[in-house]
Each structure stands twice: as structure tokens, then as C-alpha cells.
PDB file of C-alpha atoms in Angstrom:
ATOM      1  CA  MET A  15     -16.278  26.009  65.130  1.00 51.00           C
ATOM      2  CA  SER A  16     -19.569  26.554  63.316  1.00 71.00           C
ATOM      3  CA  GLN A  17     -19.461  24.503  60.136  1.00 87.00           C
ATOM      4  CA  LEU A  18     -21.402  23.942  56.950  1.00 94.00           C
ATOM      5  CA  LEU A  19     -21.331  20.358  55.708  1.00 97.00           C
ATOM      6  CA  ILE A  20     -22.083  20.114  51.983  1.00 97.00           C
ATOM      7  CA  GLY A  21     -22.743  16.918  50.049  1.00 98.00           C
ATOM      8  CA  ILE A  22     -22.309  16.832  46.266  1.00 97.00           C
ATOM      9  CA  ALA A  23     -23.757  13.738  44.587  1.00 97.00           C
ATOM     10  CA  GLY A  24     -24.564  12.645  41.042  1.00 96.00           C
ATOM     11  CA  GLY A  25     -23.692   9.953  38.544  1.00 94.00           C
ATOM     12  CA  THR A  26     -20.220   9.010  37.435  1.00 92.00           C
ATOM     13  CA  ALA A  27     -18.420  11.871  35.653  1.00 91.00           C
ATOM     14  CA  SER A  28     -21.372  14.193  36.178  1.00 93.00           C
ATOM     15  CA  GLY A  29     -19.296  17.165  37.344  1.00 92.00           C
ATOM     16  CA  LYS A  30     -19.158  16.631  41.118  1.00 94.00           C
ATOM     17  CA  THR A  31     -15.427  17.291  41.391  1.00 92.00           C
ATOM     18  CA  THR A  32     -15.740  20.309  39.103  1.00 93.00           C
ATOM     19  CA  LEU A  33     -18.289  21.932  41.410  1.00 95.00           C
ATOM     20  CA  ALA A  34     -16.272  21.004  44.498  1.00 95.00           C
ATOM     21  CA  LYS A  35     -13.192  22.705  42.997  1.00 94.00           C
ATOM     22  CA  ILE A  36     -15.225  25.807  42.106  1.00 95.00           C
ATOM     23  CA  LEU A  37     -16.338  26.071  45.738  1.00 95.00           C
ATOM     24  CA  LYS A  38     -12.799  25.431  46.934  1.00 95.00           C
ATOM     25  CA  ASP A  39     -11.510  28.229  44.710  1.00 95.00           C
ATOM     26  CA  ALA A  40     -14.226  30.552  46.007  1.00 95.00           C
ATOM     27  CA  PHE A  41     -13.522  29.945  49.693  1.00 95.00           C
ATOM     28  CA  GLN A  42      -9.884  28.796  49.675  1.00 92.00           C
ATOM     29  CA  ASP A  43      -8.615  27.768  53.129  1.00 92.00           C
ATOM     30  CA  GLU A  44     -12.122  27.768  54.579  1.00 94.00           C
ATOM     31  CA  VAL A  45     -12.846  24.506  52.740  1.00 96.00           C
ATOM     32  CA  THR A  46     -12.002  20.902  53.614  1.00 96.00           C
ATOM     33  CA  MET A  47     -12.706  18.412  50.835  1.00 96.00           C
ATOM     34  CA  LEU A  48     -13.366  14.674  51.073  1.00 97.00           C
ATOM     35  CA  ARG A  49     -14.355  12.130  48.456  1.00 97.00           C
ATOM     36  CA  HIS A  50     -16.381   9.008  49.156  1.00 98.00           C
ATOM     37  CA  ASP A  51     -13.974   7.237  46.782  1.00 95.00           C
ATOM     38  CA  PHE A  52     -11.207   7.608  49.371  1.00 96.00           C
ATOM     39  CA  TYR A  53     -13.193   5.127  51.464  1.00 98.00           C
ATOM     40  CA  TYR A  54     -13.391   2.269  48.971  1.00 96.00           C
ATOM     41  CA  HIS A  55     -12.725  -1.076  50.557  1.00 94.00           C
ATOM     42  CA  ASP A  56      -9.396  -2.610  49.573  1.00 93.00           C
ATOM     43  CA  LYS A  57      -9.754  -5.255  46.860  1.00 89.00           C
ATOM     44  CA  SER A  58      -8.755  -7.903  49.430  1.00 88.00           C
ATOM     45  CA  TYR A  59     -12.083  -7.211  51.179  1.00 90.00           C
ATOM     46  CA  PHE A  60     -14.042  -8.775  48.316  1.00 89.00           C
ATOM     47  CA  SER A  61     -14.555 -12.501  47.833  1.00 85.00           C
ATOM     48  CA  VAL A  62     -14.748 -12.331  44.021  1.00 85.00           C
ATOM     49  CA  PRO A  63     -12.058 -11.881  41.345  1.00 82.00           C
ATOM     50  CA  GLU A  64     -10.874  -8.308  40.901  1.00 79.00           C
ATOM     51  CA  ASP A  65     -12.489  -7.960  37.471  1.00 75.00           C
ATOM     52  CA  LYS A  66     -15.851  -8.921  39.015  1.00 84.00           C
ATOM     53  CA  ILE A  67     -15.861  -6.332  41.809  1.00 87.00           C
ATOM     54  CA  ASN A  68     -18.844  -3.997  41.641  1.00 93.00           C
ATOM     55  CA  PHE A  69     -17.334  -0.635  42.605  1.00 91.00           C
ATOM     56  CA  ASP A  70     -20.674   1.145  42.236  1.00 94.00           C
ATOM     57  CA  HIS A  71     -22.564  -0.880  44.844  1.00 95.00           C
ATOM     58  CA  PRO A  72     -23.185   0.763  48.254  1.00 96.00           C
ATOM     59  CA  GLU A  73     -21.310  -2.038  50.036  1.00 95.00           C
ATOM     60  CA  SER A  74     -18.101  -1.251  48.136  1.00 95.00           C
ATOM     61  CA  PHE A  75     -17.434   1.680  50.475  1.00 97.00           C
ATOM     62  CA  GLU A  76     -16.443   1.802  54.137  1.00 97.00           C
ATOM     63  CA  THR A  77     -19.079   4.450  54.748  1.00 98.00           C
ATOM     64  CA  ASP A  78     -19.116   3.982  58.526  1.00 98.00           C
ATOM     65  CA  LEU A  79     -15.500   5.181  58.616  1.00 98.00           C
ATOM     66  CA  LEU A  80     -16.406   8.239  56.535  1.00 98.00           C
ATOM     67  CA  ILE A  81     -19.245   9.029  58.951  1.00 98.00           C
ATOM     68  CA  GLU A  82     -16.874   8.637  61.913  1.00 98.00           C
ATOM     69  CA  HIS A  83     -14.362  10.974  60.275  1.00 98.00           C
ATOM     70  CA  LEU A  84     -16.991  13.598  59.467  1.00 98.00           C
ATOM     71  CA  LYS A  85     -18.189  13.614  63.058  1.00 97.00           C
ATOM     72  CA  LYS A  86     -14.599  14.176  64.208  1.00 97.00           C
ATOM     73  CA  LEU A  87     -14.158  17.059  61.776  1.00 96.00           C
ATOM     74  CA  ILE A  88     -17.431  18.589  62.939  1.00 94.00           C
ATOM     75  CA  SER A  89     -16.196  18.380  66.516  1.00 93.00           C
ATOM     76  CA  GLY A  90     -12.978  20.158  65.533  1.00 93.00           C
ATOM     77  CA  THR A  91     -10.687  17.110  65.461  1.00 96.00           C
ATOM     78  CA  LYS A  92      -8.334  16.320  62.580  1.00 97.00           C
ATOM     79  CA  ILE A  93      -8.497  12.912  60.872  1.00 98.00           C
ATOM     80  CA  ASP A  94      -6.180  10.531  59.019  1.00 98.00           C
ATOM     81  CA  ARG A  95      -8.151   9.720  55.907  1.00 97.00           C
ATOM     82  CA  PRO A  96      -7.407   6.695  53.711  1.00 97.00           C
ATOM     83  CA  VAL A  97      -5.497   6.924  50.443  1.00 96.00           C
ATOM     84  CA  TYR A  98      -6.871   4.717  47.662  1.00 95.00           C
ATOM     85  CA  SER A  99      -5.201   3.716  44.386  1.00 92.00           C
ATOM     86  CA  TYR A 100      -7.551   3.546  41.403  1.00 86.00           C
ATOM     87  CA  LYS A 101      -4.889   1.778  39.365  1.00 85.00           C
ATOM     88  CA  THR A 102      -4.402  -1.157  41.749  1.00 89.00           C
ATOM     89  CA  ASN A 103      -7.742  -0.992  43.643  1.00 88.00           C
ATOM     90  CA  GLU A 104      -5.825  -1.030  46.915  1.00 92.00           C
ATOM     91  CA  ARG A 105      -6.012   1.099  50.024  1.00 93.00           C
ATOM     92  CA  LEU A 106      -2.455   2.229  50.562  1.00 94.00           C
ATOM     93  CA  GLN A 107      -0.607   2.052  53.861  1.00 93.00           C
ATOM     94  CA  GLU A 108      -0.167   5.816  53.924  1.00 95.00           C
ATOM     95  CA  THR A 109      -2.873   8.163  55.166  1.00 97.00           C
ATOM     96  CA  LYS A 110      -3.417  11.899  54.761  1.00 97.00           C
ATOM     97  CA  VAL A 111      -4.050  14.306  57.616  1.00 97.00           C
ATOM     98  CA  VAL A 112      -7.214  16.365  57.085  1.00 97.00           C
ATOM     99  CA  LYS A 113      -7.967  19.312  59.340  1.00 95.00           C
ATOM    100  CA  PRO A 114     -11.436  20.719  60.100  1.00 94.00           C
ATOM    101  CA  SER A 115     -12.559  23.988  58.534  1.00 95.00           C
ATOM    102  CA  PRO A 116     -15.736  26.106  58.338  1.00 95.00           C
ATOM    103  CA  ILE A 117     -16.876  24.396  55.111  1.00 96.00           C
ATOM    104  CA  ILE A 118     -16.625  20.633  54.654  1.00 97.00           C
ATOM    105  CA  ILE A 119     -17.437  19.287  51.193  1.00 97.00           C
ATOM    106  CA  VAL A 120     -18.038  15.590  50.532  1.00 98.00           C
ATOM    107  CA  GLU A 121     -18.563  14.313  47.021  1.00 97.00           C
ATOM    108  CA  GLY A 122     -19.538  10.893  45.733  1.00 97.00           C
ATOM    109  CA  ILE A 123     -22.090   9.034  43.658  1.00 97.00           C
ATOM    110  CA  LEU A 124     -23.821   7.364  46.597  1.00 98.00           C
ATOM    111  CA  ILE A 125     -23.460   9.757  49.516  1.00 98.00           C
ATOM    112  CA  PHE A 126     -27.228  10.401  49.712  1.00 98.00           C
ATOM    113  CA  HIS A 127     -28.032   6.679  49.694  1.00 98.00           C
ATOM    114  CA  TYR A 128     -27.050   6.101  53.338  1.00 98.00           C
ATOM    115  CA  PRO A 129     -29.490   7.736  55.816  1.00 97.00           C
ATOM    116  CA  LYS A 130     -26.881   8.182  58.581  1.00 98.00           C
ATOM    117  CA  LEU A 131     -24.520   9.927  56.172  1.00 98.00           C
ATOM    118  CA  ARG A 132     -27.238  11.905  54.407  1.00 98.00           C
ATOM    119  CA  ASP A 133     -28.539  13.299  57.696  1.00 97.00           C
ATOM    120  CA  LEU A 134     -25.159  14.911  58.436  1.00 97.00           C
ATOM    121  CA  PHE A 135     -25.337  17.270  55.475  1.00 97.00           C
ATOM    122  CA  ASP A 136     -26.559  20.835  55.894  1.00 95.00           C
ATOM    123  CA  LEU A 137     -26.802  21.251  52.119  1.00 95.00           C
ATOM    124  CA  LYS A 138     -27.332  18.425  49.631  1.00 97.00           C
ATOM    125  CA  ILE A 139     -26.539  19.108  45.947  1.00 96.00           C
ATOM    126  CA  TYR A 140     -27.161  16.679  43.085  1.00 97.00           C
ATOM    127  CA  ILE A 141     -25.434  17.215  39.719  1.00 96.00           C
ATOM    128  CA  ASP A 142     -27.801  16.016  36.985  1.00 94.00           C
ATOM    129  CA  THR A 143     -25.953  15.348  33.718  1.00 91.00           C
ATOM    130  CA  ASP A 144     -27.060  13.478  30.593  1.00 90.00           C
ATOM    131  CA  ALA A 145     -25.973   9.810  30.606  1.00 90.00           C
ATOM    132  CA  ASP A 146     -24.256  10.006  27.195  1.00 91.00           C
ATOM    133  CA  ILE A 147     -22.126  12.928  28.322  1.00 91.00           C
ATOM    134  CA  ARG A 148     -21.204  11.147  31.548  1.00 92.00           C
ATOM    135  CA  LEU A 149     -20.186   8.004  29.646  1.00 91.00           C
ATOM    136  CA  LEU A 150     -17.943   9.942  27.241  1.00 92.00           C
ATOM    137  CA  ARG A 151     -16.314  11.766  30.151  1.00 91.00           C
ATOM    138  CA  ARG A 152     -15.741   8.515  32.023  1.00 90.00           C
ATOM    139  CA  ILE A 153     -14.157   6.833  29.016  1.00 92.00           C
ATOM    140  CA  ASN A 154     -11.817   9.787  28.525  1.00 91.00           C
ATOM    141  CA  ARG A 155     -10.932   9.976  32.244  1.00 89.00           C
ATOM    142  CA  ASP A 156     -10.350   6.284  32.830  1.00 88.00           C
ATOM    143  CA  ILE A 157      -8.195   5.810  29.737  1.00 91.00           C
ATOM    144  CA  LYS A 158      -6.051   8.901  30.359  1.00 88.00           C
ATOM    145  CA  LYS A 159      -5.778   8.918  34.148  1.00 84.00           C
ATOM    146  CA  ARG A 160      -6.330   5.323  35.254  1.00 83.00           C
ATOM    147  CA  ASP A 161      -4.539   3.349  32.528  1.00 83.00           C
ATOM    148  CA  ARG A 162      -7.730   1.577  31.468  1.00 87.00           C
ATOM    149  CA  THR A 163      -8.541   0.236  27.998  1.00 90.00           C
ATOM    150  CA  PHE A 164     -11.647   1.273  26.084  1.00 92.00           C
ATOM    151  CA  ASP A 165     -13.023  -2.277  26.256  1.00 91.00           C
ATOM    152  CA  SER A 166     -12.580  -2.493  30.034  1.00 88.00           C
ATOM    153  CA  VAL A 167     -14.304   0.861  30.592  1.00 89.00           C
ATOM    154  CA  ARG A 168     -17.176  -0.087  28.284  1.00 91.00           C
ATOM    155  CA  ASN A 169     -17.647  -3.512  29.828  1.00 89.00           C
ATOM    156  CA  GLN A 170     -17.602  -2.162  33.383  1.00 88.00           C
ATOM    157  CA  TYR A 171     -20.064   0.582  32.482  1.00 90.00           C
ATOM    158  CA  MET A 172     -22.569  -1.834  30.994  1.00 92.00           C
ATOM    159  CA  ALA A 173     -22.124  -4.522  33.668  1.00 90.00           C
ATOM    160  CA  THR A 174     -22.197  -2.424  36.846  1.00 91.00           C
ATOM    161  CA  VAL A 175     -21.981   1.365  36.447  1.00 92.00           C
ATOM    162  CA  LYS A 176     -25.177   1.863  34.441  1.00 94.00           C
ATOM    163  CA  PRO A 177     -27.396  -0.590  36.383  1.00 95.00           C
ATOM    164  CA  MET A 178     -26.112   0.652  39.766  1.00 96.00           C
ATOM    165  CA  HIS A 179     -26.759   4.242  38.715  1.00 96.00           C
ATOM    166  CA  GLU A 180     -30.338   3.406  37.815  1.00 96.00           C
ATOM    167  CA  ARG A 181     -30.884   1.393  40.998  1.00 97.00           C
ATOM    168  CA  TYR A 182     -29.042   3.395  43.644  1.00 97.00           C
ATOM    169  CA  VAL A 183     -27.803   6.773  42.390  1.00 97.00           C
ATOM    170  CA  GLU A 184     -30.624   8.249  40.315  1.00 96.00           C
ATOM    171  CA  PRO A 185     -33.277   7.791  43.062  1.00 96.00           C
ATOM    172  CA  THR A 186     -31.208   9.899  45.482  1.00 97.00           C
ATOM    173  CA  LYS A 187     -31.604  12.931  43.212  1.00 96.00           C
ATOM    174  CA  TYR A 188     -34.968  13.564  44.833  1.00 95.00           C
ATOM    175  CA  LEU A 189     -33.380  13.632  48.292  1.00 97.00           C
ATOM    176  CA  ALA A 190     -31.236  16.654  47.373  1.00 97.00           C
ATOM    177  CA  ASP A 191     -31.949  20.233  48.390  1.00 95.00           C
ATOM    178  CA  ILE A 192     -30.645  21.530  45.058  1.00 94.00           C
ATOM    179  CA  ILE A 193     -30.551  19.779  41.666  1.00 95.00           C
ATOM    180  CA  ILE A 194     -28.130  21.324  39.172  1.00 94.00           C
ATOM    181  CA  PRO A 195     -28.722  20.440  35.503  1.00 90.00           C
ATOM    182  CA  HIS A 196     -26.022  20.375  32.814  1.00 81.00           C
ATOM    183  CA  GLY A 197     -23.082  19.416  34.990  1.00 78.00           C
ATOM    184  CA  GLY A 198     -20.771  21.324  37.309  1.00 74.00           C
ATOM    185  CA  LEU A 199     -20.283  24.337  35.017  1.00 81.00           C
ATOM    186  CA  ASN A 200     -23.743  25.807  35.498  1.00 86.00           C
ATOM    187  CA  ASP A 201     -22.634  29.346  36.364  1.00 88.00           C
ATOM    188  CA  ILE A 202     -26.029  30.591  37.515  1.00 91.00           C
ATOM    189  CA  ALA A 203     -26.559  27.675  39.890  1.00 91.00           C
ATOM    190  CA  ASN A 204     -22.974  27.855  41.141  1.00 91.00           C
ATOM    191  CA  ASP A 205     -23.258  31.583  41.868  1.00 92.00           C
ATOM    192  CA  LEU A 206     -26.444  30.997  43.864  1.00 92.00           C
ATOM    193  CA  ILE A 207     -24.753  28.255  45.908  1.00 93.00           C
ATOM    194  CA  ILE A 208     -21.751  30.494  46.618  1.00 94.00           C
ATOM    195  CA  LYS A 209     -24.078  33.290  47.775  1.00 93.00           C
ATOM    196  CA  LYS A 210     -25.914  30.869  50.083  1.00 89.00           C
ATOM    197  CA  ILE A 211     -22.636  29.691  51.606  1.00 91.00           C
ATOM    198  CA  LYS A 212     -21.462  33.294  52.125  1.00 90.00           C
ATOM    199  CA  ALA A 213     -24.742  34.098  53.846  1.00 87.00           C
ATOM    200  CA  HIS A 214     -24.238  31.137  56.183  1.00 82.00           C
ATOM    201  CA  LEU A 215     -20.686  32.161  57.013  1.00 77.00           C
TER     202      LEU A 215
END
């Protein structure tokens, strides 16, 4: 199977999932989607209290397992990907079967940080969204979907999310093939990406 491996990176709440869903809608069953977040280490992996875990540091992810799984998908082999709970910060016992397809999309804030992972991508896209907009989106998402309080979201953002973005995420923007401004709803940019994928297929 000839495949196109696409990486979608960008800061927290920048619109990565939005773009991934747009591409999924455009190509339907030809798309397999993975998130770097699925590969978070279980909270038991860390030697600090749960409220001190830095979830935005590169070492918070089991990236080697993601790389192993991507190589299997590229070779045409299905995988059993992890299932992670954002509410309890645990990797659940269950797994989900993921089958290979012509288009494999991986999204995550740090996926361009790791050279071995970055080198797998045929197309690297960075979603560039204003920090204030990203913060407001994150507050709304974490309160509504992850049972967080405003204070906990604010404190985490200031303590780890913002500094890790500046140190690790923002620099990877310049490693992307395409930088999309204004989030995942940039219709012109999205149309161009869809045309490029169609040409590849």
C-alpha cells in the first residue's frame, strides 16, 4: 500500500483536530487518524505528585511506541493503540485496533520535536494560532470536556503549557512544510492541502 503520512502540529487548542477532521471528512475511509496524546505515559510513570506532572514536556509521551506503531501501519500491519483518560491521567487497560489506510494523519503539539518521528512524515503542517485565542479555547475545552476548574486550567497554563510551548513547540513551526495561520478553519489553505493529497493519491 502506497501511503501518505501527514503530521499536524501546533500549540494547544490551535486547531489541529479541526484540520484533521476536515481531512477525514474529505477522504473518509482512506484516512487513519492518530493523536500523540494517545501515547501519554500513565501517571504512575512519573515520580512527582499528579498535580506537578508536566504534560507538555517531550518526555511525557511514549513516542517510541508511536514510532513503532506508525512503522507497522506503513508496512500494512494493524496496531493496538493505547487509550488514555484525560480525566484520570491513566492509560486504560483497553486498546483500540487501528488499521492501515492510504492516508495516515498524526496530530500533536510536539510531533515535530523528535527527529525520528519527524522524518517519517511526508507532509508536515503547523497550525499557527494567536496565543490568546488558544488559551480561551483551552479553558473552554478543559472545563466542559475534562471536568477541570478555571483555576486549575489557568495555573497549569502558566506553570507548564506556556513555557513548554515557547521552549519546545514554537521552534518546530520552522520545521514544517506548510504553516497555516488563523487556526484550522483557513479554507484557502485547507483546500490547497486537499488538492495536494488528491494529487498524491
